[in-house]
Coordinates of C-alpha atoms in Angstrom, one line a residue:
M25 CA -58.5 -201.0 -5.3
A26 CA -58.5 -204.7 -6.4
V27 CA -60.7 -207.4 -7.6
Y28 CA -60.1 -211.1 -6.7
K29 CA -61.6 -214.4 -7.7
D30 CA -62.6 -216.7 -4.9
E31 CA -61.7 -220.0 -6.3
K32 CA -63.8 -222.1 -3.7
N33 CA -67.0 -220.4 -4.5
N34 CA -66.3 -219.5 -8.0
T35 CA -67.3 -215.9 -7.2
W36 CA -65.6 -212.5 -7.2
R37 CA -65.0 -210.0 -4.4
A38 CA -63.8 -206.4 -4.6
I39 CA -61.7 -204.5 -2.1
Y40 CA -61.1 -200.8 -1.9
R41 CA -59.0 -198.6 0.5
Y42 CA -59.7 -194.9 0.9
T43 CA -59.1 -192.0 3.3
D44 CA -62.1 -190.8 5.2
W45 CA -63.0 -187.2 6.1
T46 CA -60.9 -187.4 9.3
G47 CA -57.8 -188.5 7.4
E48 CA -58.0 -192.1 8.6
R49 CA -57.2 -194.8 6.2
K50 CA -60.1 -197.3 5.8
Q51 CA -60.7 -200.5 3.8
S52 CA -64.1 -202.0 2.7
Q53 CA -64.9 -205.0 0.6
K54 CA -67.8 -206.9 -0.8
R55 CA -68.0 -210.7 -1.8
G56 CA -70.3 -212.8 -3.9
F57 CA -70.2 -211.2 -7.3
K58 CA -71.0 -213.7 -10.0
T59 CA -68.8 -212.0 -12.7
K60 CA -65.5 -210.0 -12.5
R61 CA -67.4 -207.1 -14.5
E62 CA -70.0 -206.9 -11.5
A63 CA -67.2 -206.7 -9.0
Q64 CA -65.4 -204.0 -10.9
A65 CA -68.5 -202.0 -11.4
W66 CA -69.3 -202.0 -7.6
E67 CA -65.7 -201.0 -6.9
R68 CA -66.0 -198.0 -9.3
E69 CA -69.3 -197.0 -7.6
Q70 CA -67.7 -197.0 -4.2
L71 CA -64.8 -194.9 -5.5
N72 CA -67.3 -192.5 -7.0
K73 CA -68.9 -192.1 -3.7
V74 CA -65.8 -191.7 -1.8
T75 CA -64.6 -188.9 -4.2
A76 CA -68.0 -187.4 -4.4
D77 CA -67.8 -188.1 -8.2
L78 CA -71.2 -187.4 -9.7
D79 CA -70.6 -190.2 -12.2
M80 CA -72.2 -192.2 -9.4
T81 CA -75.8 -193.4 -9.7
F82 CA -78.7 -191.6 -8.2
A83 CA -79.2 -194.5 -5.8
S84 CA -75.6 -194.1 -4.5
F85 CA -76.0 -190.3 -4.2
Y86 CA -79.2 -190.9 -2.2
E87 CA -77.0 -192.8 0.3
Q88 CA -74.8 -189.8 0.5
Y89 CA -77.7 -187.3 0.7
T90 CA -79.0 -189.5 3.6
A91 CA -75.7 -189.3 5.5
D92 CA -75.6 -185.5 5.0
M93 CA -79.2 -184.7 5.9
Q94 CA -80.8 -187.4 8.0
T95 CA -79.5 -186.1 11.4
R96 CA -80.6 -182.5 10.5
I97 CA -84.2 -183.4 10.1
K98 CA -86.9 -184.6 12.5
E99 CA -87.4 -188.4 12.4
N100 CA -91.0 -188.2 11.3
T101 CA -90.2 -185.6 8.5
W102 CA -87.3 -187.9 7.3
A103 CA -89.7 -190.9 7.3
T104 CA -91.9 -189.0 4.9
K105 CA -89.0 -188.0 2.7
E106 CA -87.6 -191.6 2.7
H107 CA -90.9 -193.1 1.7
I108 CA -91.1 -190.8 -1.3
I109 CA -87.6 -191.2 -2.4
R110 CA -87.8 -195.1 -2.0
T111 CA -91.1 -195.6 -3.8
K112 CA -91.4 -192.7 -6.3
L113 CA -87.8 -191.8 -7.2
L114 CA -85.5 -194.8 -6.9
P115 CA -87.5 -197.1 -9.1
Y116 CA -87.1 -194.6 -12.0
F117 CA -83.8 -192.8 -11.3
G118 CA -81.8 -195.3 -9.1
K119 CA -79.7 -196.8 -11.9
L120 CA -79.1 -193.6 -13.7
K121 CA -75.9 -191.6 -13.2
M122 CA -76.4 -188.2 -11.4
S123 CA -74.3 -186.3 -14.0
S124 CA -76.3 -187.5 -17.0
I125 CA -80.0 -187.3 -15.8
T126 CA -81.6 -184.9 -18.1
A127 CA -84.7 -182.7 -18.2
Q128 CA -86.4 -184.9 -20.7
Q129 CA -86.0 -188.0 -18.5
I130 CA -87.6 -186.0 -15.6
I131 CA -90.5 -184.9 -17.8
T132 CA -91.1 -188.6 -18.8
W133 CA -91.2 -189.5 -15.0
Q134 CA -93.5 -186.6 -14.3
N135 CA -95.9 -188.0 -17.0
E136 CA -95.7 -191.4 -15.5
M137 CA -96.7 -190.0 -12.0
M138 CA -99.5 -187.9 -13.5
K139 CA -100.8 -190.9 -15.4
Y140 CA -100.9 -193.0 -12.2
R141 CA -104.2 -194.4 -11.0
D142 CA -104.7 -196.6 -7.9
E143 CA -107.0 -199.6 -7.8
K144 CA -110.0 -197.3 -7.4
G145 CA -109.0 -195.5 -10.5
E146 CA -107.9 -192.4 -8.4
P147 CA -104.8 -190.3 -9.4
Y148 CA -102.3 -188.7 -7.2
S149 CA -103.5 -185.4 -5.9
P150 CA -101.9 -182.2 -7.3
V151 CA -100.5 -181.4 -3.9
Y152 CA -98.9 -184.8 -3.6
L153 CA -97.4 -184.5 -7.1
K154 CA -96.0 -181.2 -6.0
S155 CA -94.5 -182.8 -3.0
I156 CA -92.7 -185.7 -4.8
H157 CA -91.5 -183.3 -7.4
T158 CA -90.1 -180.9 -4.6
Q159 CA -88.2 -183.9 -3.1
L160 CA -86.5 -184.7 -6.4
T161 CA -85.6 -181.0 -6.7
A162 CA -84.1 -181.0 -3.3
I163 CA -81.8 -183.9 -4.0
F164 CA -80.5 -182.1 -7.1
N165 CA -80.3 -178.9 -5.4
H166 CA -78.0 -180.7 -2.7
A167 CA -75.9 -182.0 -5.6
V168 CA -75.5 -178.6 -7.1
R169 CA -74.8 -176.9 -3.8
Y170 CA -72.3 -179.3 -2.3
Y171 CA -71.1 -181.7 -5.0
N172 CA -70.6 -179.5 -7.9
L173 CA -73.3 -180.8 -10.2
R174 CA -73.5 -178.2 -13.0
E175 CA -77.3 -177.5 -12.9
N176 CA -80.5 -178.8 -11.6
P177 CA -82.3 -180.6 -14.4
C178 CA -85.6 -180.2 -12.5
K179 CA -85.5 -176.4 -13.2
K180 CA -85.5 -177.0 -16.9
A181 CA -88.2 -179.7 -16.7
G182 CA -90.5 -177.4 -14.7
S183 CA -92.7 -178.6 -11.8
M184 CA -95.9 -180.6 -11.7
G185 CA -98.9 -180.5 -9.3
K186 CA -99.7 -177.6 -7.2
K187 CA -99.2 -176.2 -3.6
K188 CA -101.8 -176.7 -1.0
N189 CA -104.6 -174.4 -2.0
R190 CA -107.3 -175.5 0.3
K191 CA -109.7 -172.9 1.6
M192 CA -109.2 -172.3 5.3
L193 CA -112.3 -173.7 7.2
F194 CA -113.2 -173.1 10.6
W195 CA -116.1 -173.3 13.0
T196 CA -117.7 -170.4 14.8
K197 CA -117.9 -170.6 18.6
E198 CA -121.6 -171.7 18.3
E199 CA -120.7 -174.5 15.9
Y200 CA -118.0 -175.7 18.1
L201 CA -120.3 -175.7 21.2
K202 CA -122.8 -177.9 19.3
F203 CA -120.1 -180.4 18.3
S204 CA -118.5 -180.4 21.8
D205 CA -121.6 -182.1 23.2
V206 CA -121.0 -185.3 21.0
P207 CA -117.5 -186.8 21.0
Q208 CA -116.4 -189.2 23.4
S209 CA -112.9 -187.5 23.4
Y210 CA -114.4 -184.3 24.9
Y211 CA -111.4 -183.1 26.9
A212 CA -109.2 -183.6 23.9
F213 CA -111.2 -181.4 21.7
E214 CA -111.5 -178.9 24.5
M215 CA -107.8 -178.5 24.6
L216 CA -107.6 -178.3 20.7
Y217 CA -110.3 -175.5 20.5
W218 CA -109.6 -173.4 23.5
C219 CA -106.0 -173.4 23.4
G220 CA -105.5 -173.6 19.6
I221 CA -102.7 -176.4 19.9
R222 CA -101.7 -178.7 17.2
E223 CA -102.7 -182.4 17.1
G224 CA -99.3 -183.7 18.0
E225 CA -98.8 -181.2 20.7
L226 CA -102.2 -182.4 22.3
L227 CA -101.2 -186.1 22.2
A228 CA -97.8 -185.3 23.9
L229 CA -99.3 -183.6 26.9
T230 CA -98.7 -185.0 30.5
P231 CA -99.9 -183.6 33.8
A232 CA -96.5 -182.1 34.4
Y233 CA -97.0 -179.5 31.8
F234 CA -100.1 -177.9 33.6
D235 CA -99.8 -175.2 36.2
F236 CA -103.2 -175.1 37.7
E237 CA -102.3 -172.2 40.0
K238 CA -101.4 -170.0 37.2
G239 CA -103.9 -171.6 34.8
T240 CA -101.3 -172.4 32.2
V241 CA -100.2 -175.2 30.0
T242 CA -96.6 -175.5 28.6
I243 CA -96.2 -176.6 25.0
N244 CA -92.8 -178.0 24.2
K245 CA -93.3 -181.4 22.7
S246 CA -95.0 -183.2 20.0
Y247 CA -96.2 -186.8 19.6
Q248 CA -95.9 -188.9 16.6
R249 CA -96.4 -192.7 15.9
L250 CA -93.6 -193.8 13.6
N251 CA -92.9 -197.4 12.5
G252 CA -95.0 -198.8 15.4
Q253 CA -93.2 -196.7 18.0
D254 CA -94.3 -193.6 20.1
L255 CA -92.0 -190.8 19.3
I256 CA -91.9 -187.5 21.3
T257 CA -90.1 -184.6 19.5
T258 CA -89.8 -180.9 19.7
P259 CA -92.8 -178.9 18.3
K260 CA -93.0 -177.9 14.6
T261 CA -91.0 -174.6 14.9
E262 CA -88.8 -172.8 17.6
K263 CA -91.8 -170.4 18.2
S264 CA -94.0 -173.4 19.0
D265 CA -92.3 -173.7 22.3
R266 CA -94.8 -171.5 24.3
V267 CA -96.9 -171.2 27.6
I268 CA -100.6 -170.8 27.0
T269 CA -103.0 -169.4 29.5
M270 CA -106.1 -171.5 29.8
P271 CA -109.7 -170.2 30.5
Q272 CA -110.7 -170.9 34.1
F273 CA -113.3 -173.3 33.2
L274 CA -110.9 -175.3 31.0
A275 CA -108.3 -175.5 33.7
E276 CA -111.1 -176.9 36.0
E277 CA -112.2 -179.4 33.3
I278 CA -108.6 -180.7 32.8
Q279 CA -108.1 -181.1 36.6
D280 CA -111.2 -183.2 36.7
Y281 CA -109.9 -185.1 33.7
I282 CA -106.7 -185.9 35.3
K283 CA -108.5 -187.3 38.4
M284 CA -110.4 -189.7 36.1
L285 CA -107.0 -191.2 34.9
Y286 CA -106.3 -193.9 37.4
G287 CA -102.7 -194.2 38.4
I288 CA -101.5 -191.6 36.0
G289 CA -97.9 -190.2 36.7
P290 CA -96.8 -186.7 36.1
D291 CA -95.0 -187.7 32.9
D292 CA -97.5 -190.2 31.5
R293 CA -99.3 -189.1 28.4
M294 CA -103.0 -188.0 29.1
F295 CA -104.4 -188.5 25.6
T296 CA -103.5 -191.9 24.5
V297 CA -105.9 -192.1 21.5
T298 CA -104.6 -192.2 18.0
K299 CA -104.8 -189.5 15.4
S300 CA -107.1 -191.7 13.3
Y301 CA -109.4 -192.0 16.3
L302 CA -109.7 -188.3 16.6
H303 CA -110.5 -188.1 12.9
R304 CA -113.3 -190.6 13.3
E305 CA -114.7 -188.7 16.2
M306 CA -114.6 -185.6 14.1
D307 CA -116.6 -187.4 11.3
R308 CA -119.1 -188.8 13.8
G309 CA -119.4 -185.6 16.0
A310 CA -119.9 -183.3 13.0
K311 CA -122.6 -185.5 11.5
E312 CA -124.5 -185.9 14.7
A313 CA -124.1 -182.1 15.7
G314 CA -125.2 -181.0 12.2
V315 CA -122.2 -178.7 11.6
P316 CA -119.7 -178.7 8.7
R317 CA -117.0 -181.5 8.8
I318 CA -113.7 -179.7 9.1
R319 CA -110.2 -181.2 9.5
I320 CA -108.6 -181.6 12.9
H321 CA -106.1 -178.9 12.0
D322 CA -109.0 -176.5 11.2
I323 CA -109.9 -176.5 14.9
R324 CA -106.7 -174.5 15.3
H325 CA -108.1 -172.0 12.6
S326 CA -111.3 -171.9 14.5
A327 CA -109.4 -171.1 17.7
V328 CA -107.7 -168.1 15.8
S329 CA -111.1 -166.9 14.6
L330 CA -112.3 -166.9 18.1
L331 CA -109.3 -164.8 19.4
I332 CA -109.9 -162.3 16.6
D333 CA -113.6 -162.0 17.5
M334 CA -112.5 -161.4 21.2
G335 CA -110.3 -158.5 20.1
F336 CA -106.8 -160.1 20.6
S337 CA -104.0 -158.4 18.6
A338 CA -102.3 -160.2 15.8
T339 CA -99.1 -160.4 18.0
A340 CA -100.9 -161.9 20.9
I341 CA -102.5 -164.4 18.7
A342 CA -99.2 -165.4 17.1
D343 CA -97.6 -165.9 20.5
R344 CA -100.5 -168.1 21.7
V345 CA -100.6 -170.4 18.7

């Protein structure tokens, strides 16, 4: 470990050598520090990171947390976590040392989050407050579990916000049939309702997933739009990988729909609309049909309600959805 002055530029640089997890000796350096103190501070921080010393800052530990966790989490899920950490946690805790963050500091941060109002005077929702607090808790839990932090200060501070507590909404079959006459994305909503699939699962469908002889559709992919790129991932859970039997009329409708898609290949996405487009169609369609406006995800609840009315067992319903 060493700090040197660059006489040409009148700046300082720090060099440190360390042994990585494979036992290989490595070296890293950074130039351009205005003062020797800044160079030494950076040097100490790198040493804290390499030795997993929780005298490191929250920002440095976040880099370690990223290295540990990012490859274990779906890309779209990580993007959500990263946004919360970058915008809600790092501005408050970034420069504080992990080992010295107190419950009182967390309470002060919670109060700041609860007092926040946007340009329209709207606060964060209780569910969102709960989400950002959960992320902070997860980082400290990681430090306790793997890096010998003595305790998680979030436990002393207590939580904020509340878990999602929205009343489950759904349409009856009659309400859905009224709605289905309206939207331009008729075939998309038909798949959502009669198969009970998720929005991302719908948008990942290609002709190759359909077996019209057996009247089935295979669900093993999900679509997300992330950072301007189309992203195809595995479904939400392992049990989400399933084969669904379609009603005969729906199989015929989807065959007709595929024929309308000029030049589509077996692995081309069939529904290239955006999620926001489907939400706008839901707004417009519900209003014109005179039925309650529900969320896109609530169509899945509606499908479950339909299966219950049709006498399907709980196990059969679980396997289907």
